[in-house]
């Protein structure tokens, strides 16, 4: 009990061990932390994705809260129905949570996500972003970053990553945040903040995936940390319309504080084919993103 | 209370009378009046319900599934493109064994765009585990929606139910409807019992996870078993409704002048009114003819139809649908039922895309069918009402499915 993490993150487990997740799986860790943060009065809605598998197969389940599996595009609308019906039945204090991959969020599920966000149901939508369709064998998604190898972009993706948290923020929902597994307190605090607010809340968790990104399964957290330290992934929250950097990202506005993006890219086989020019271009994309952030912060 | 209502308004009144708690729907012609009326009821506080104004039919059914999973009684309605757009979720609702009731206002599919009725949209979804009712008029729409909840929520059944009616001819035609109040209906339909398959934080379960071949097949078998039990539940629900409110519809089949009939006309939906009138005319002309109206397509009334039709000289199935390359869907099913009987089945495809089928047409169809039977030239199926000149001009020939 003495470890400072336990002050924020309860010891109770709602995601039992022995699942078929790959070693080092970010989805398993992300969901485990989510359940610790939100506790037993939580219902999870999961569309088709790796998490359909890692929860365990019938008749067993690794998840100790009500869990509804649903079609790939349908998670946000299903959660809308659950949230409305629970409220009508006087159960307004339950957490109705979508746990979806980037494909189920940025691509096939985007319409449903946008609809639910606009309608403002009392839901927490969490996207764990492993930046491709991993369940079906590493195909590109709208959230796959520029030049990343996938099985459908064998020479690297030519388009840049779709920015879902900002798209959701443009629906003027009460809470949008990003998170990274290397900073579990930040992630858990954001989940708790989301749970305390009424309405549609969105959290986007970067989820480095060993087989999909081509790195050793011991390195998930390390790579998550590098994503933040290089500024490739930015930790922030937009609370009632107010943008704020959180965790280590607060100190990275000054470019000199950020590690070169190449340090992050070189850890992953999916970027092993990159030329120096590609690296430079990605560095530019990251720097430009920070210019935007600077402008927002200056108001 | 007697009100002059269209089929669509009757549906909205039925959902209100059934004390529906969550409505989730997306507008499409000719369904819109149903959801407009329900929005009015809910916003005026006449229904203690939530209306989820989703952004698509796929989401409409997903939200219905979520709400039903949380224990609510839910209703939706759609048509044609909306129905097909939500079809992935329709499988999900059935497999999840959720007693959702949905109005389906049948409408032809595009292209070309059409807003008028045929039954291809609804019948293309006949194999997915939904109970399928089909109504003839607004009163029956009202009564059937209430009966459908009784059947769908029956713990031996637990399957969702579609209640169909024809675009415009039923959906937009106003007629006097005897409307029951929620209080009256509560004598027949108690609140939905939440168990089983309902979210419960004290008793958490995982629903719909990966199922290996050693178990999946049993889930499908159990749906089939429940569907077979639905037949008894449908008949009992109709009887009990009749006892309480004075209207019933013969369970799965409605029969008209069938006892001594040598010829049976089989129809479904709004055409049945014209068919009944055609039967009267043919009777006057000396033909011993009766009408069998299908009120339920799933579970298929196999034994009831077989009993009724097996010793007829002619069974004339009028299908307002076409399984392209196979013929009418109901005709095909009925032919399979009667294959070892002496009955001659003539399957006629008519009324597609809202094409009018009058009582005179039905008189013609019966006489022509009889002629084909007498000549021994019964075709696999036949189209009725095609403009042959137009077809020949377009493609140089007119094709008639051959005699078998
Ligand atoms: C309608 C539909 N299309 C395609 C699929 C196949 N499919 C299942 S999961 C998946 C990819 C999921 O990707 P993502 O949402 O990123 O989750 P991940 O697998 O990466 O965890 C696909 C394409 C499906 N289940 N349903
Ligand atoms: S592919 Fe990636 S996200 Fe999917 S189970 Fe394996 S490690 Fe987890
Ligand atoms: Mg993914």
XYZ file of C-alpha atoms and ligand atoms in Angstrom:
738
model
C 0.000 0.000 0.000
C 2.957 2.272 0.357
C 3.592 2.759 -3.357
C 2.290 6.205 -4.406
C 0.457 4.674 -7.367
C -2.016 2.998 -5.030
C -3.182 6.381 -3.822
C -4.621 6.962 -7.260
C -5.115 3.480 -8.595
C -7.068 0.977 -6.493
C -5.801 -2.542 -5.959
C -9.127 -4.122 -6.875
C -9.009 -6.043 -10.144
C -11.975 -6.177 -12.509
C -9.965 -7.529 -15.432
C -8.784 -10.989 -14.480
C -5.452 -12.432 -15.621
C -5.017 -15.301 -18.063
C -6.517 -13.639 -21.116
C -5.499 -14.335 -24.718
C -4.015 -10.831 -25.143
C -0.551 -10.675 -26.715
C 2.298 -10.071 -24.237
C 2.671 -6.340 -23.673
C -0.833 -5.628 -24.960
C -1.815 -1.992 -24.483
C -5.546 -2.730 -24.773
C -5.477 -5.177 -21.878
C -3.545 -2.745 -19.687
C -5.696 0.208 -20.706
C -8.947 -1.599 -19.967
C -7.605 -2.956 -16.682
C -6.715 0.557 -15.519
C -10.053 1.885 -16.743
C -11.986 -0.629 -14.672
C -9.876 0.148 -11.618
C -10.583 3.842 -12.098
C -14.342 3.487 -12.581
C -15.198 0.534 -10.369
C -17.955 -2.057 -10.446
C -20.932 0.138 -11.351
C -19.712 0.324 -14.909
C -21.072 -1.235 -18.060
C -18.638 -1.634 -20.950
C -19.671 -1.651 -24.603
C -17.121 -3.160 -26.979
C -17.361 -3.162 -30.775
C -15.396 -5.554 -32.985
C -11.689 -5.062 -32.143
C -8.840 -6.802 -30.318
C -10.766 -6.322 -27.078
C -13.516 -8.606 -28.408
C -10.887 -11.316 -28.116
C -8.838 -10.356 -25.094
C -11.926 -10.385 -22.827
C -11.958 -14.187 -23.249
C -14.228 -16.539 -25.172
C -17.656 -17.879 -24.183
C -18.476 -19.212 -21.626
C -15.633 -17.538 -19.754
C -14.968 -13.834 -19.335
C -12.067 -11.895 -17.877
C -14.260 -8.886 -17.146
C -16.038 -8.578 -13.801
C -18.543 -5.860 -14.811
C -21.464 -6.063 -17.263
C -19.985 -6.217 -20.762
C -21.951 -5.886 -23.987
C -20.289 -6.822 -27.262
C -21.759 -5.138 -30.305
C -21.249 -4.671 -34.040
C -18.222 -2.740 -35.292
C -20.012 0.542 -36.087
C -22.547 0.388 -33.301
C -20.837 1.045 -29.961
C -21.720 4.720 -29.450
C -25.378 4.242 -30.400
C -25.679 1.136 -28.237
C -24.228 3.036 -25.298
C -26.717 5.847 -26.022
C -29.568 3.380 -25.610
C -28.102 1.919 -22.423
C -27.511 5.352 -20.883
C -31.023 6.604 -21.666
C -32.722 3.447 -20.436
C -30.692 3.292 -17.208
C -31.504 6.926 -16.478
C -35.190 6.333 -17.164
C -35.070 3.445 -14.734
C -33.503 5.636 -12.066
C -29.977 4.231 -12.389
C -28.297 7.506 -13.244
C -25.091 6.847 -11.304
C -23.708 4.028 -13.483
C -20.782 4.590 -15.830
C -21.738 3.701 -19.404
C -18.430 3.247 -21.190
C -17.500 2.522 -24.784
C -14.146 0.824 -25.181
C -13.344 0.901 -28.886
C -10.330 0.649 -31.176
C -9.219 3.374 -33.559
C -10.928 1.673 -36.498
C -14.207 1.461 -34.621
C -13.784 5.122 -33.700
C -12.080 6.995 -36.529
C -13.527 5.020 -39.433
C -16.582 2.789 -39.378
C -17.868 4.115 -36.034
C -17.278 7.832 -36.647
C -20.865 8.590 -37.660
C -22.258 6.867 -34.588
C -19.669 8.577 -32.369
C -20.519 11.981 -33.813
C -24.246 11.339 -33.404
C -23.894 10.318 -29.777
C -21.553 13.230 -29.007
C -23.919 15.736 -30.603
C -26.890 14.316 -28.714
C -24.895 14.509 -25.499
C -25.763 11.197 -23.860
C -24.181 10.503 -20.500
C -21.395 8.247 -21.784
C -17.635 7.933 -21.462
C -16.229 6.957 -24.853
C -12.656 5.684 -24.724
C -10.716 4.968 -27.884
C -7.585 2.884 -27.449
C -5.564 3.856 -30.461
C -3.122 1.235 -31.707
C -3.123 3.063 -35.010
C -4.382 0.234 -37.238
C -6.880 -2.602 -37.500
C -4.969 -5.098 -35.396
C -7.724 -7.659 -34.916
C -7.867 -8.369 -38.638
C -4.089 -8.356 -39.139
C -2.646 -4.811 -39.071
C -4.498 -3.009 -41.854
C -4.322 0.791 -42.035
C -6.980 2.930 -40.389
C -7.718 6.635 -40.546
C -5.662 6.895 -37.366
C -2.548 5.232 -38.817
C 0.227 7.842 -38.860
C 2.058 9.138 -41.908
C 4.420 6.607 -43.525
C 3.652 3.769 -41.090
C 3.839 0.302 -42.563
C 0.677 -1.780 -42.378
C -0.379 -4.804 -44.420
C -2.482 -2.551 -46.662
C 0.150 0.201 -46.834
C 3.173 -2.016 -47.483
C 5.356 0.930 -48.501
C 4.024 3.243 -45.799
C 0.793 5.228 -45.431
C 0.782 8.389 -47.530
C -1.913 10.232 -45.588
C -1.612 11.810 -42.144
C -3.395 10.646 -39.002
C -7.006 11.738 -38.516
C -7.334 13.834 -35.353
C -10.310 12.307 -33.589
C -10.094 14.022 -30.178
C -10.279 17.412 -31.866
C -13.138 16.291 -34.090
C -15.009 15.234 -30.958
C -14.081 18.488 -29.197
C -15.701 20.393 -32.052
C -19.004 18.865 -30.903
C -18.592 21.091 -27.802
C -18.821 18.152 -25.421
C -17.980 18.793 -21.749
C -14.781 16.758 -21.677
C -12.163 15.533 -24.137
C -8.770 14.224 -23.111
C -5.816 12.294 -24.442
C -3.838 9.758 -22.431
C -0.807 7.507 -22.627
C -0.094 4.241 -20.830
C 3.249 5.445 -19.538
C 1.336 7.944 -17.358
C -1.311 5.858 -15.611
C -2.127 8.465 -12.937
C -2.843 11.033 -15.618
C -5.065 8.511 -17.440
C -6.908 7.428 -14.297
C -7.465 11.010 -13.116
C -8.912 11.846 -16.519
C -11.262 8.876 -16.369
C -12.433 9.968 -12.921
C -12.910 13.521 -14.098
C -14.953 12.237 -17.027
C -17.077 10.078 -14.718
C -17.829 13.066 -12.492
C -19.196 15.097 -15.411
C -22.623 14.716 -17.004
C -22.886 14.349 -20.748
C -20.658 12.974 -23.465
C -17.019 12.509 -22.492
C -14.214 11.340 -24.742
C -10.765 9.973 -23.914
C -8.232 8.978 -26.548
C -5.562 6.603 -25.271
C -2.458 5.972 -27.346
C -1.925 2.200 -27.365
C 1.490 1.024 -28.635
C 0.936 -2.507 -29.915
C 3.984 -4.812 -30.047
C 2.980 -7.038 -32.999
C 1.331 -4.216 -34.945
C 4.067 -1.647 -34.507
C 6.856 -4.211 -34.660
C 8.622 -3.833 -31.317
C 9.499 -6.158 -28.465
C 6.629 -6.868 -26.076
C 8.664 -5.578 -23.116
C 8.738 -2.063 -24.582
C 5.073 -0.957 -24.554
C 5.505 1.551 -21.744
C 8.870 2.779 -22.974
C 7.439 3.537 -26.397
C 4.387 5.178 -24.885
C 6.722 7.452 -22.898
C 8.814 8.268 -25.972
C 5.643 9.174 -27.882
C 4.972 11.828 -25.246
C 8.576 12.952 -24.714
C 9.109 13.508 -28.430
C 5.848 15.442 -28.593
C 4.421 13.009 -31.135
C 1.576 12.304 -28.721
C 0.375 15.244 -26.667
C -1.309 14.863 -23.287
C -4.095 17.378 -22.836
C -7.649 17.865 -21.760
C -10.397 20.141 -23.021
C -12.691 20.758 -20.103
C -15.837 22.743 -20.799
C -14.114 24.217 -23.841
C -10.832 25.066 -22.065
C -7.693 23.492 -23.506
C -4.960 22.523 -21.041
C -1.775 20.476 -21.406
C -1.321 17.821 -18.739
C 1.521 15.712 -17.313
C 4.905 15.932 -18.989
C 3.410 17.546 -22.108
C 3.059 20.765 -20.084
C 6.802 21.189 -20.241
C 7.221 20.504 -23.946
C 5.933 23.687 -25.593
C 9.486 24.796 -26.152
C 10.806 22.631 -28.983
C 14.218 22.310 -27.330
C 12.593 20.374 -24.484
C 11.251 17.739 -26.851
C 13.329 14.748 -27.905
C 13.729 14.327 -31.686
C 10.824 12.361 -33.181
C 13.341 9.984 -34.786
C 14.055 8.553 -31.324
C 10.452 7.399 -31.170
C 10.218 6.245 -34.784
C 13.415 4.162 -34.622
C 11.998 1.972 -31.874
C 9.361 0.539 -34.213
C 9.668 -1.813 -37.151
C 6.681 -0.187 -38.842
C 8.896 2.855 -39.500
C 12.084 0.934 -40.386
C 11.805 1.817 -44.073
C 11.745 5.569 -43.431
C 14.240 7.778 -45.275
C 15.801 10.824 -43.611
C 13.354 12.951 -45.574
C 10.405 10.968 -44.230
C 11.757 11.434 -40.708
C 12.125 15.157 -41.330
C 8.604 15.374 -42.660
C 7.199 13.628 -39.604
C 9.228 15.955 -37.369
C 7.628 18.838 -39.266
C 4.114 17.441 -38.779
C 4.793 17.182 -35.032
C 6.260 20.675 -34.803
C 3.333 22.172 -36.688
C 0.947 20.481 -34.298
C 2.760 22.161 -31.409
C 2.460 25.522 -33.163
C -1.318 25.007 -33.146
C -1.223 24.117 -29.490
C 0.792 27.237 -28.681
C -1.806 29.360 -30.457
C -4.660 27.721 -28.540
C -2.902 28.274 -25.253
C -2.301 31.905 -26.113
C -6.073 32.024 -26.759
C -61.972 5.369 -27.872
C -62.683 5.586 -31.602
C -60.344 7.763 -33.623
C -59.873 8.221 -37.333
C -56.255 7.188 -37.810
C -53.843 6.245 -40.544
C -51.944 2.988 -40.131
C -48.933 5.020 -39.042
C -50.779 6.957 -36.378
C -52.370 3.732 -35.188
C -48.837 2.367 -34.687
C -47.838 5.376 -32.602
C -50.964 5.027 -30.478
C -50.173 1.338 -30.003
C -46.642 2.077 -28.778
C -48.117 4.586 -26.350
C -50.762 2.124 -25.167
C -48.050 -0.515 -24.665
C -46.165 1.936 -22.377
C -43.041 1.866 -24.482
C -40.130 3.404 -22.560
C -37.534 4.093 -25.239
C -38.101 4.987 -28.890
C -35.145 5.278 -31.202
C -35.791 5.910 -34.861
C -34.668 7.658 -38.012
C -37.134 9.159 -40.493
C -37.895 7.644 -43.885
C -40.926 7.922 -46.147
C -43.483 6.390 -45.557
C -42.674 5.788 -41.875
C -42.260 9.406 -40.741
C -45.735 9.918 -39.235
C -45.082 7.106 -36.774
C -42.049 8.794 -35.271
C -43.480 12.304 -35.534
C -46.522 11.264 -33.536
C -44.366 9.480 -30.966
C -42.172 12.593 -30.555
C -45.331 14.583 -29.897
C -46.570 12.099 -27.308
C -43.203 12.099 -25.547
C -42.605 15.862 -25.637
C -46.111 16.567 -24.364
C -45.460 14.178 -21.466
C -48.220 11.806 -22.580
C -45.669 9.000 -22.589
C -43.062 8.459 -19.883
C -40.427 7.615 -22.442
C -37.143 8.741 -23.962
C -36.843 9.413 -27.671
C -33.321 8.930 -29.019
C -33.118 10.918 -32.260
C -30.285 8.961 -33.837
C -28.328 9.829 -36.959
C -29.061 6.613 -38.914
C -31.101 3.424 -38.845
C -28.016 1.387 -37.988
C -27.756 3.496 -34.852
C -31.537 3.386 -34.319
C -31.441 -0.373 -33.919
C -28.176 -0.207 -31.931
C -29.791 2.213 -29.479
C -32.866 -0.023 -29.262
C -30.547 -2.916 -28.454
C -28.751 -0.928 -25.760
C -32.014 0.249 -24.202
C -33.521 -3.241 -24.312
C -30.326 -4.620 -22.757
C -30.874 -2.159 -19.926
C -34.382 -3.532 -19.420
C -36.540 -0.978 -21.221
C -39.502 -1.747 -23.477
C -38.479 -0.274 -26.824
C -40.085 0.543 -30.151
C -38.874 1.680 -33.544
C -40.185 1.806 -37.071
C -38.583 1.977 -40.484
C -38.968 1.140 -44.136
C -37.050 -0.178 -47.154
C -33.604 1.491 -47.229
C -33.769 2.134 -43.515
C -34.556 -1.494 -42.831
C -31.760 -2.780 -45.027
C -29.336 -0.198 -43.615
C -30.014 -1.500 -40.101
C -29.870 -5.136 -41.111
C -26.565 -5.881 -39.363
C -28.138 -4.744 -36.111
C -31.296 -6.754 -36.760
C -29.209 -9.918 -36.564
C -27.724 -8.584 -33.366
C -31.144 -7.888 -31.784
C -32.383 -11.381 -32.607
C -29.214 -13.148 -31.475
C -29.281 -11.140 -28.239
C -32.862 -12.377 -27.717
C -34.230 -8.881 -27.108
C -38.017 -8.375 -27.252
C -37.856 -5.272 -29.463
C -40.943 -4.489 -31.560
C -40.496 -2.666 -34.864
C -43.005 -1.376 -37.369
C -41.947 -2.015 -40.966
C -43.823 0.002 -43.543
C -43.011 -2.017 -46.632
C -41.622 -0.048 -49.557
C -39.876 -1.033 -52.776
C -36.072 -0.807 -52.905
C -34.115 1.460 -55.268
C -32.891 1.866 -57.847
C -34.999 3.282 -59.320
C -36.323 5.247 -56.365
C -39.787 4.198 -55.334
C -41.728 5.023 -52.215
C -44.597 2.633 -52.878
C -45.214 -0.757 -51.422
C -43.940 -4.183 -52.092
C -42.725 -6.718 -49.567
C -39.191 -7.364 -50.840
C -37.597 -5.266 -48.082
C -39.259 -7.104 -45.213
C -39.138 -10.581 -46.685
C -35.435 -10.325 -47.510
C -34.954 -10.442 -43.728
C -37.115 -13.459 -43.062
C -34.314 -15.804 -42.018
C -32.667 -13.856 -39.221
C -34.694 -14.752 -36.134
C -37.305 -11.982 -35.969
C -40.972 -12.826 -35.604
C -42.733 -11.336 -38.638
C -46.348 -10.197 -38.550
C -48.117 -8.520 -41.453
C -51.271 -6.406 -41.123
C -54.075 -5.536 -43.464
C -55.367 -2.255 -42.013
C -54.854 0.393 -39.339
C -56.897 -1.372 -36.687
C -54.869 -4.499 -37.126
C -51.650 -2.467 -36.924
C -52.764 -1.127 -33.554
C -53.826 -4.498 -32.188
C -50.855 -6.417 -33.572
C -48.186 -4.134 -32.132
C -49.636 -4.727 -28.661
C -49.893 -8.464 -29.284
C -46.314 -8.477 -30.585
C -44.976 -7.249 -27.233
C -46.926 -9.980 -25.479
C -45.325 -12.607 -27.699
C -41.801 -11.155 -27.885
C -41.582 -10.804 -24.087
C -42.959 -14.286 -23.458
C -40.103 -16.066 -21.674
C -40.481 -19.115 -23.882
C -39.956 -16.851 -26.902
C -37.703 -13.811 -26.239
C -37.321 -12.861 -29.871
C -37.827 -9.456 -31.485
C -40.862 -8.879 -33.694
C -41.444 -6.911 -36.878
C -44.966 -5.805 -37.631
C -45.406 -5.002 -41.327
C -47.937 -2.933 -43.212
C -48.080 -1.570 -46.759
C -46.782 1.871 -47.727
C -49.523 4.456 -48.270
C -52.403 2.026 -48.774
C -52.222 1.210 -45.077
C -49.676 3.692 -43.722
C -51.444 6.816 -44.975
C -55.062 5.736 -45.316
C -57.223 6.963 -42.465
C -59.965 4.785 -41.055
C -61.815 4.516 -37.773
C -59.646 2.738 -35.213
C -60.679 1.532 -31.799
C -57.819 2.806 -29.615
C -57.190 1.260 -26.213
C -55.721 3.324 -23.399
C -52.486 2.365 -21.617
C -54.581 1.397 -18.592
C -56.771 -0.942 -20.603
C -53.728 -2.489 -22.259
C -51.968 -2.992 -18.924
C -54.566 -5.679 -18.128
C -53.202 -7.577 -21.102
C -49.570 -6.521 -21.173
C -47.790 -6.239 -17.791
C -44.550 -4.226 -17.524
C -41.581 -5.955 -19.140
C -39.953 -8.375 -16.752
C -36.276 -7.460 -16.746
C -34.747 -10.928 -16.628
C -32.935 -12.485 -18.346
C -30.245 -10.824 -20.485
C -30.543 -7.462 -18.779
C -27.656 -5.406 -17.417
C -27.366 -5.953 -13.697
C -24.442 -4.551 -11.709
C -24.996 -7.071 -8.917
C -24.897 -9.945 -11.352
C -22.458 -8.926 -14.073
C -22.306 -10.971 -17.262
C -20.547 -10.749 -20.591
C -22.844 -10.760 -23.592
C -22.008 -11.666 -27.161
C -18.360 -12.638 -26.811
C -16.501 -15.011 -29.112
C -18.156 -18.395 -29.309
C -16.375 -21.420 -30.725
C -17.979 -23.997 -33.022
C -18.608 -26.253 -30.025
C -21.343 -23.894 -28.794
C -22.448 -21.432 -31.480
C -24.729 -23.922 -33.164
C -26.705 -24.460 -29.945
C -27.435 -20.733 -29.766
C -28.936 -20.889 -33.257
C -30.808 -24.072 -32.390
C -32.278 -22.373 -29.318
C -33.488 -19.469 -31.446
C -35.167 -21.907 -33.787
C -36.726 -23.708 -30.837
C -38.052 -20.438 -29.417
C -39.392 -19.465 -32.824
C -41.328 -22.713 -32.944
C -42.768 -21.920 -29.507
C -43.664 -18.452 -30.720
C -46.442 -19.933 -32.821
C -48.414 -21.098 -29.797
C -47.688 -17.790 -28.074
C -48.988 -15.872 -31.096
C -52.226 -17.828 -31.162
C -52.703 -17.473 -27.409
C -51.880 -13.761 -27.473
C -54.491 -13.258 -30.201
C -57.104 -15.294 -28.290
C -56.520 -13.476 -25.026
C -56.647 -10.131 -26.810
C -59.925 -11.166 -28.384
C -61.364 -12.221 -25.040
C -60.405 -8.925 -23.407
C -60.990 -6.433 -26.200
C -63.291 -8.194 -28.648
C -60.996 -8.344 -31.683
C -58.920 -11.261 -32.885
C -57.393 -12.298 -36.175
C -57.256 -16.060 -36.328
C -53.767 -16.364 -34.839
C -51.329 -16.972 -37.676
C -53.833 -17.217 -40.562
C -57.072 -15.485 -41.323
C -59.508 -17.579 -43.360
C -62.444 -16.366 -45.422
C -64.998 -18.753 -46.936
C -62.492 -21.583 -46.874
C -64.561 -24.540 -45.572
C -66.084 -25.729 -48.828
C -63.604 -24.001 -51.098
C -61.878 -25.873 -53.940
C -59.776 -22.863 -54.753
C -57.759 -20.931 -52.195
C -56.275 -17.511 -52.814
C -53.333 -16.769 -50.523
C -52.380 -13.161 -49.853
C -50.703 -10.943 -47.288
C -51.252 -7.295 -46.377
C -53.489 -4.716 -47.922
C -54.215 -6.689 -51.119
C -56.260 -9.029 -48.957
C -59.163 -6.589 -48.879
C -59.431 -6.656 -52.674
C -58.918 -10.400 -52.611
C -61.865 -10.819 -50.245
C -64.027 -8.776 -52.599
C -62.804 -10.838 -55.561
C -63.749 -14.003 -53.670
C -67.293 -12.669 -53.256
C -67.568 -11.959 -56.978
C -66.163 -15.345 -57.955
C -68.553 -17.046 -55.528
C -71.466 -15.318 -57.241
C -70.162 -16.637 -60.537
C -70.221 -20.132 -59.076
C -66.545 -20.656 -58.250
C -65.945 -22.369 -54.911
C -63.188 -20.048 -53.754
C -61.896 -18.886 -50.387
C -59.122 -16.631 -49.056
C -56.253 -17.425 -46.731
C -54.474 -14.338 -45.443
C -51.067 -14.836 -43.887
C -50.846 -12.830 -40.721
C -47.496 -14.260 -39.669
C -44.544 -15.182 -41.901
C -42.138 -16.162 -39.114
C -42.711 -18.554 -37.512
C -44.029 -19.889 -40.804
C -47.524 -21.345 -40.331
C -46.496 -24.596 -42.054
C -48.884 -27.081 -40.443
C -51.791 -24.613 -40.485
C -51.271 -23.848 -44.173
C -50.781 -27.464 -45.091
C -53.959 -28.491 -43.327
C -55.897 -25.713 -45.000
C -54.507 -26.054 -48.512
C -53.509 -29.658 -49.143
C -56.790 -30.832 -50.663
C -57.585 -27.753 -52.704
C -57.685 -28.090 -56.457
C -55.956 -24.749 -56.894
C -53.873 -22.713 -54.495
C -53.217 -19.313 -55.982
C -50.464 -17.520 -54.058
C -50.251 -13.833 -54.842
C -46.828 -12.550 -53.865
C -46.175 -8.831 -53.568
C -42.479 -9.587 -53.750
C -40.003 -11.231 -56.067
C -36.992 -13.322 -55.218
C -35.191 -12.491 -58.446
C -34.540 -15.779 -60.237
C -36.837 -17.875 -58.034
C -40.326 -16.368 -57.968
C -42.551 -15.247 -55.140
C -41.167 -15.930 -51.696
C -44.433 -17.096 -50.129
C -45.320 -19.113 -53.238
C -41.972 -20.884 -53.064
C -42.516 -21.738 -49.405
C -46.059 -22.941 -49.971
C -45.067 -25.084 -52.967
C -42.539 -26.818 -50.772
C -45.230 -27.468 -48.156
C -47.672 -28.965 -50.636
C -45.273 -30.974 -52.767
C -46.744 -34.336 -51.781
C -50.371 -33.242 -52.016
C -52.795 -33.062 -54.900
C -53.008 -29.270 -54.713
C -51.833 -27.298 -57.730
C -49.967 -24.166 -56.669
C -49.914 -21.213 -59.033
C -47.552 -18.516 -57.855
C -48.300 -15.034 -59.123
C -45.986 -12.084 -58.652
C -47.990 -8.858 -58.635
C -48.167 -5.374 -57.197
C -44.403 -4.768 -57.221
C -43.265 -1.182 -56.533
C -46.804 -0.109 -55.662
C -48.398 -1.336 -58.915
C -52.131 -1.365 -58.306
C -53.796 -4.759 -57.970
C -57.568 -4.359 -58.102
C -60.222 -6.904 -57.252
C -60.771 -7.327 -60.995
C -57.096 -8.220 -61.329
C -57.503 -10.849 -58.642
C -60.595 -12.283 -60.368
C -58.487 -12.462 -63.550
C -55.570 -14.050 -61.764
C -57.769 -16.784 -60.307
C -59.445 -17.547 -63.664
C -56.136 -17.627 -65.496
C -54.591 -19.845 -62.850
C -57.497 -22.245 -63.107
C -57.071 -22.347 -66.848
C -53.362 -23.178 -66.513
C -54.134 -25.961 -64.036
C -56.757 -27.435 -66.341
C -54.327 -27.371 -69.276
C -51.595 -28.860 -67.118
C -49.353 -25.879 -67.844
C -48.574 -24.558 -64.376
C -45.409 -22.414 -64.590
C -42.771 -22.182 -61.899
C -44.208 -18.721 -61.234
C -45.674 -15.928 -63.291
C -45.594 -12.155 -63.370
C -48.961 -10.455 -63.497
C -49.456 -6.998 -64.959
C -46.211 -6.555 -66.909
C -46.476 -4.173 -69.864
C -45.254 -6.625 -72.499
C -45.020 -4.013 -75.223
C -42.656 -1.935 -73.117
C -40.488 -4.946 -72.375
C -40.305 -6.080 -76.003
C -39.414 -2.571 -77.074
C -36.674 -2.435 -74.461
C -35.032 -5.846 -74.882
C -36.630 -7.416 -77.933
C -38.415 -10.267 -76.171
C -40.834 -11.147 -73.395
C -39.824 -13.928 -71.048
C -42.313 -16.141 -69.258
C -41.012 -18.514 -66.592
C -41.600 -21.942 -68.191
C -44.001 -24.642 -67.051
C -42.297 -27.199 -64.824
C -19.040 -4.393 -40.386
C -17.727 -5.044 -40.123
N -16.720 -4.902 -41.013
C -15.532 -5.479 -40.774
C -15.329 -6.210 -39.645
C -14.007 -6.868 -39.433
N -13.228 -6.271 -38.360
C -13.299 -6.736 -37.095
S -12.306 -5.921 -36.037
C -11.693 -4.968 -37.288
C -10.622 -3.972 -37.041
C -10.687 -3.347 -35.701
O -9.767 -2.324 -35.666
P -9.727 -1.331 -34.448
O -11.061 -0.742 -34.230
O -8.618 -0.383 -34.664
O -9.434 -2.282 -33.181
P -8.139 -3.216 -32.955
O -8.414 -4.503 -33.601
O -6.969 -2.524 -33.551
O -8.050 -3.369 -31.486
C -12.300 -5.266 -38.495
C -11.989 -4.607 -39.776
C -16.414 -6.354 -38.748
N -16.335 -7.065 -37.618
N -17.578 -5.749 -39.009
S -2.541 -7.070 -31.566
Fe -1.955 -5.409 -30.195
S -3.831 -4.590 -29.338
Fe -4.306 -6.565 -30.268
S -4.177 -8.051 -28.582
Fe -2.170 -8.004 -29.569
S -1.006 -6.435 -28.467
Fe -3.165 -6.168 -27.929
Mg -6.740 -0.427 -33.845
